[in-house]
Coordinates of C-alpha atoms in Angstrom, one line a residue:
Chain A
X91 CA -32.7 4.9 27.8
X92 CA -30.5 7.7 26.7
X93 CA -26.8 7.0 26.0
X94 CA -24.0 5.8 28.7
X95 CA -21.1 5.7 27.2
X96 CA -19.6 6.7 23.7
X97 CA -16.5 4.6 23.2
X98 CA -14.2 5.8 20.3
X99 CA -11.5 4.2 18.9
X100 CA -8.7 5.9 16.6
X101 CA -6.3 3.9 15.6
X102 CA -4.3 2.4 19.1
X103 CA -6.1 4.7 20.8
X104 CA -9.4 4.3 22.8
X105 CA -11.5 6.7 24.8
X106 CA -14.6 6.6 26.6
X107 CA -16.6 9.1 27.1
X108 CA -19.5 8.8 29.6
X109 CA -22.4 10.7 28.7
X110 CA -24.4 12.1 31.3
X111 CA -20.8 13.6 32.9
X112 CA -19.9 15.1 29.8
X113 CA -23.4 16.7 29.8
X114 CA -23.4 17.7 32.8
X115 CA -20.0 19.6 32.7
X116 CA -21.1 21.0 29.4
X117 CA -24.6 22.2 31.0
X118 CA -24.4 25.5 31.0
X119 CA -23.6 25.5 27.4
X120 CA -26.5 23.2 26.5
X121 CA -28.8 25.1 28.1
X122 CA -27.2 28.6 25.8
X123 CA -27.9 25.7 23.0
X124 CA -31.2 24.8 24.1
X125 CA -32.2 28.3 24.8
X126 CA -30.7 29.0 21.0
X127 CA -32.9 26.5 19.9
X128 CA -36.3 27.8 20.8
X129 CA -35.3 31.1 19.6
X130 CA -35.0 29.3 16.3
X131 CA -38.2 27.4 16.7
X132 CA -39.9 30.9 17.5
X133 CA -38.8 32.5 14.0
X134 CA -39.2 29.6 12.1
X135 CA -42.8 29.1 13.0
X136 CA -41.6 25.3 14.5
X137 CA -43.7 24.1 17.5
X138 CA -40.6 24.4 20.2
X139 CA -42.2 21.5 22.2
X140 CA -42.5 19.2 19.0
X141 CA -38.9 20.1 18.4
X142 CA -37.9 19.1 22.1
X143 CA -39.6 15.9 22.2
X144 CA -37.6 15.4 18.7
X145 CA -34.4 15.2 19.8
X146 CA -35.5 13.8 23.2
X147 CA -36.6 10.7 20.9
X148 CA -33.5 10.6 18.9
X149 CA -30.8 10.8 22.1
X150 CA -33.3 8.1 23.4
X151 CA -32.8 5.7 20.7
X152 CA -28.9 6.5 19.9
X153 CA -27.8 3.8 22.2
X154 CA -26.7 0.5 20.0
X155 CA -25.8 3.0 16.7
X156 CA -22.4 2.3 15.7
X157 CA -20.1 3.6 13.3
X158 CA -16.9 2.1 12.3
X159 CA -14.2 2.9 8.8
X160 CA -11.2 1.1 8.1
X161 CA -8.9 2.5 4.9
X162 CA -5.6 0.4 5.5
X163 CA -4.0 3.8 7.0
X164 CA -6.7 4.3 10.0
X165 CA -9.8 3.4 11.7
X166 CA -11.7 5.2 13.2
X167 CA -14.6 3.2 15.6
X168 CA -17.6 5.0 17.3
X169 CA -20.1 3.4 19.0
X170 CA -23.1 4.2 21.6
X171 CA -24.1 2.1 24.4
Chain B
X490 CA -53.6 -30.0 6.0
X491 CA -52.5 -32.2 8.9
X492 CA -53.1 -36.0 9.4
X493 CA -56.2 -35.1 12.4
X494 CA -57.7 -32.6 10.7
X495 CA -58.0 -35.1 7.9
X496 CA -59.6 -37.5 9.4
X497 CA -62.4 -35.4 11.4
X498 CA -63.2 -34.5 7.7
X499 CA -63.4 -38.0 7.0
X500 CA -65.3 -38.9 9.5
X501 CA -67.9 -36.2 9.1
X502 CA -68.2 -37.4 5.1
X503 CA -68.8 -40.7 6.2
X504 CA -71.7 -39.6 8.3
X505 CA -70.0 -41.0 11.5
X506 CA -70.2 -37.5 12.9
X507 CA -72.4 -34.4 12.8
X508 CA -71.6 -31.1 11.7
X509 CA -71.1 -30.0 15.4
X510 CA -68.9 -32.7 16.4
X511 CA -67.0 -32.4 13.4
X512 CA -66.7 -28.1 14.3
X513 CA -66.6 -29.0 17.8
X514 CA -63.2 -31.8 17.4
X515 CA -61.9 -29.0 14.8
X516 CA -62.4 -26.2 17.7
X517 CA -60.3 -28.4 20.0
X518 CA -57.4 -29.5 17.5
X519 CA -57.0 -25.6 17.2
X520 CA -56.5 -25.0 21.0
X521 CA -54.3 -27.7 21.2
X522 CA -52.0 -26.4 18.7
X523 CA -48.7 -24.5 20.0
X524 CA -48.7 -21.3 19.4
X525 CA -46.1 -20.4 16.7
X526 CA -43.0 -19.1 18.2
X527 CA -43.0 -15.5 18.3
X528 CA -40.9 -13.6 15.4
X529 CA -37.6 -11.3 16.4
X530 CA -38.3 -8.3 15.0
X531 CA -34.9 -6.5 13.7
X532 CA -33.4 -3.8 15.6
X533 CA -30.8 -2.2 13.4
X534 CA -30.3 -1.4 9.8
X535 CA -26.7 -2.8 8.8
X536 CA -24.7 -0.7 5.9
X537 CA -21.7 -3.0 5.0
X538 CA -19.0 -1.7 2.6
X539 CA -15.5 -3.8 2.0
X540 CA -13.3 -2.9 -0.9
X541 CA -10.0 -3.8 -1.9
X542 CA -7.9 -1.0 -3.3
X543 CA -4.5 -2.2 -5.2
X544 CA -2.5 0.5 -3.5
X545 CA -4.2 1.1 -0.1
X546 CA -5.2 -2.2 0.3
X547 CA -8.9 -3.3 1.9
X548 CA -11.2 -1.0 3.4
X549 CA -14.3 -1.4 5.3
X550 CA -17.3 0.6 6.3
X551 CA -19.5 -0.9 8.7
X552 CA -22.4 1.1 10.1
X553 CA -25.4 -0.1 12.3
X554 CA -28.4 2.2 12.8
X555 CA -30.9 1.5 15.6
X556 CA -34.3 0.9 13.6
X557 CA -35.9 3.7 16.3
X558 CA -33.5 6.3 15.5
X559 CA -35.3 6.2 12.0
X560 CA -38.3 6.3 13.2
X561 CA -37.3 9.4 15.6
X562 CA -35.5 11.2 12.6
X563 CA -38.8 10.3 10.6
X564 CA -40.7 12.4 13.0
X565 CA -38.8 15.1 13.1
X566 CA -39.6 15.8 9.3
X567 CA -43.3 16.9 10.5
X568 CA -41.9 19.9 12.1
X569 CA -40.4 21.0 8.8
X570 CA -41.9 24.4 7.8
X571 CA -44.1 24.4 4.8
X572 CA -41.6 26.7 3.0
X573 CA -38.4 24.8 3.4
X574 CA -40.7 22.2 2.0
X575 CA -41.3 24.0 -0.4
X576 CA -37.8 25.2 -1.4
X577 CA -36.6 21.6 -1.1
X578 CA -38.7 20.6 -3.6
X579 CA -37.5 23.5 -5.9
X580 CA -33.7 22.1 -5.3
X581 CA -35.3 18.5 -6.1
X582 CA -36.4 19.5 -9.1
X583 CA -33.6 21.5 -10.1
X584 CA -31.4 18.0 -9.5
X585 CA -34.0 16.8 -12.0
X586 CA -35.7 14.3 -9.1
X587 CA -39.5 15.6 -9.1
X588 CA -40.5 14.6 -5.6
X589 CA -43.0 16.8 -4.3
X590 CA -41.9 16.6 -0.3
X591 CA -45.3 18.2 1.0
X592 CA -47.1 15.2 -0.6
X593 CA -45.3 12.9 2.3
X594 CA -47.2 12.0 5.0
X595 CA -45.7 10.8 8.3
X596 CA -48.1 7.6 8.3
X597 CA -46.3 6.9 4.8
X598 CA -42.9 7.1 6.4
X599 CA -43.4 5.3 9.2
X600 CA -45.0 2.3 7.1
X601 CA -41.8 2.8 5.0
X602 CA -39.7 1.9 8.2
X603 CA -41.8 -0.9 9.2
X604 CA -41.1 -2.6 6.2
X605 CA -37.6 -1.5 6.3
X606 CA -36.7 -5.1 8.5
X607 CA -37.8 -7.0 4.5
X608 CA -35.0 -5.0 3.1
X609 CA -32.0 -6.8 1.7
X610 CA -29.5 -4.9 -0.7
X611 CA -26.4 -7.0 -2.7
X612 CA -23.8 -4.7 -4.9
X613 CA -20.5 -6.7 -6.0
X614 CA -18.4 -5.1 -8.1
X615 CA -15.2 -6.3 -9.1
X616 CA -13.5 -4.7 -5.7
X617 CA -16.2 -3.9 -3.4
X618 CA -19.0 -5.1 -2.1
X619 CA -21.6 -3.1 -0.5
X620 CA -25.1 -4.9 1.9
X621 CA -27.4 -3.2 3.2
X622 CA -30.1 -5.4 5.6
X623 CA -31.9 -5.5 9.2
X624 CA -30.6 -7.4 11.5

């Protein structure tokens, strides 16, 4: 399943941010990204649909990752559902 | 050995039962056995830092890796190019770590993951503490 939600906390402060929106919104940048990329996978010699299925596996299995520091002064908490 | 299985064997050195019976009662004390209750395998790879600093006070990292975002990450490394391969390994040895990179094969790195879950790392120092395990 790709990722919902990536809920970051900072301090007091806590934002979602759902995933597929955000993507969506930002669309026609990831495809300029996307389109980026296979022109890099062309002069690199890198199979482009290798690469694609790639990161297709690693958004699929970011869900449950989850990051979290604490210093005293702040803390920053990021995790994917 | 268990308490039935002892006694079949008995009775088959005693001559009160054949070699069939004897394989035959064995066959069935097998089936009726319950099967042994299926292992959790771990799903994420736990990195956990605390430290106590005099002047900032304590401090934790706490980091929890999906086990499959390994595995996808560990994939990726097959569509490396031969040359930045190659270059890598220049830089490794350079840094005096004489790893030769193309030598890695992606059977090898998956095994390395499966066996990841047996992984258990302990540091304690004075004022931190750092573990590393599956959960």
């Amino acid at each position: 399943m790709i990722p919902q939600l990536v809920t970051v906390r900072a301090g007091r402060h806590r934002f979602f941010v759902p995933v597929v929106p955000v993507a969506l919104l930002l669309s026609p940048l990831l495809l300029l990204a996307v389109l980026g990329g296979l022109i890099a996978c062309r002069v690199y010699r890198i199979s482009a649909l290798g690469a694609l299925l790639g990161v297709g596996r690693l958004l699929w299995a970011l869900p449950g990752a989850r990051f979290e520091i604490d210093d005293g002064h702040t803390a920053v908490r990021v995790s994917v559902r | 050995m268990n308490e039935q299985r002892r006694q079949i064997l008995q009775m088959l050195a005693d001559g009160k039962i054949t070699a069939d019976e004897a394989e035959k009662l064995l066959d069935a004390l097998a089936r009726e056995r319950p099967e042994p209750a299926a292992v959790t395998m771990p799903k994420y790879l736990r990195v956990l830092v605390t430290w106590e600093d005099p002047t900032d006070g304590a401090g934790q990292i706490n980091v929890r890796v999906p086990l499959k975002l390994l595995r996808a990450g560990v994939r990726l490394t097959s569509l490396l190019p031969p040359q930045a391969l190659a270059r890598a390994n220049a830089e490794l040895d350079k840094a005096g770590v004489p790893i030769d990179l193309t030598q890695l094969k992606p059977q090898q790195l998956e095994e390395l993951i499966e066996h990841l879950d047996d992984v258990s790392i302990d540091v304690d120092s004075t004022d931190s503490k750092v573990k590393v395990f599956c959960e």
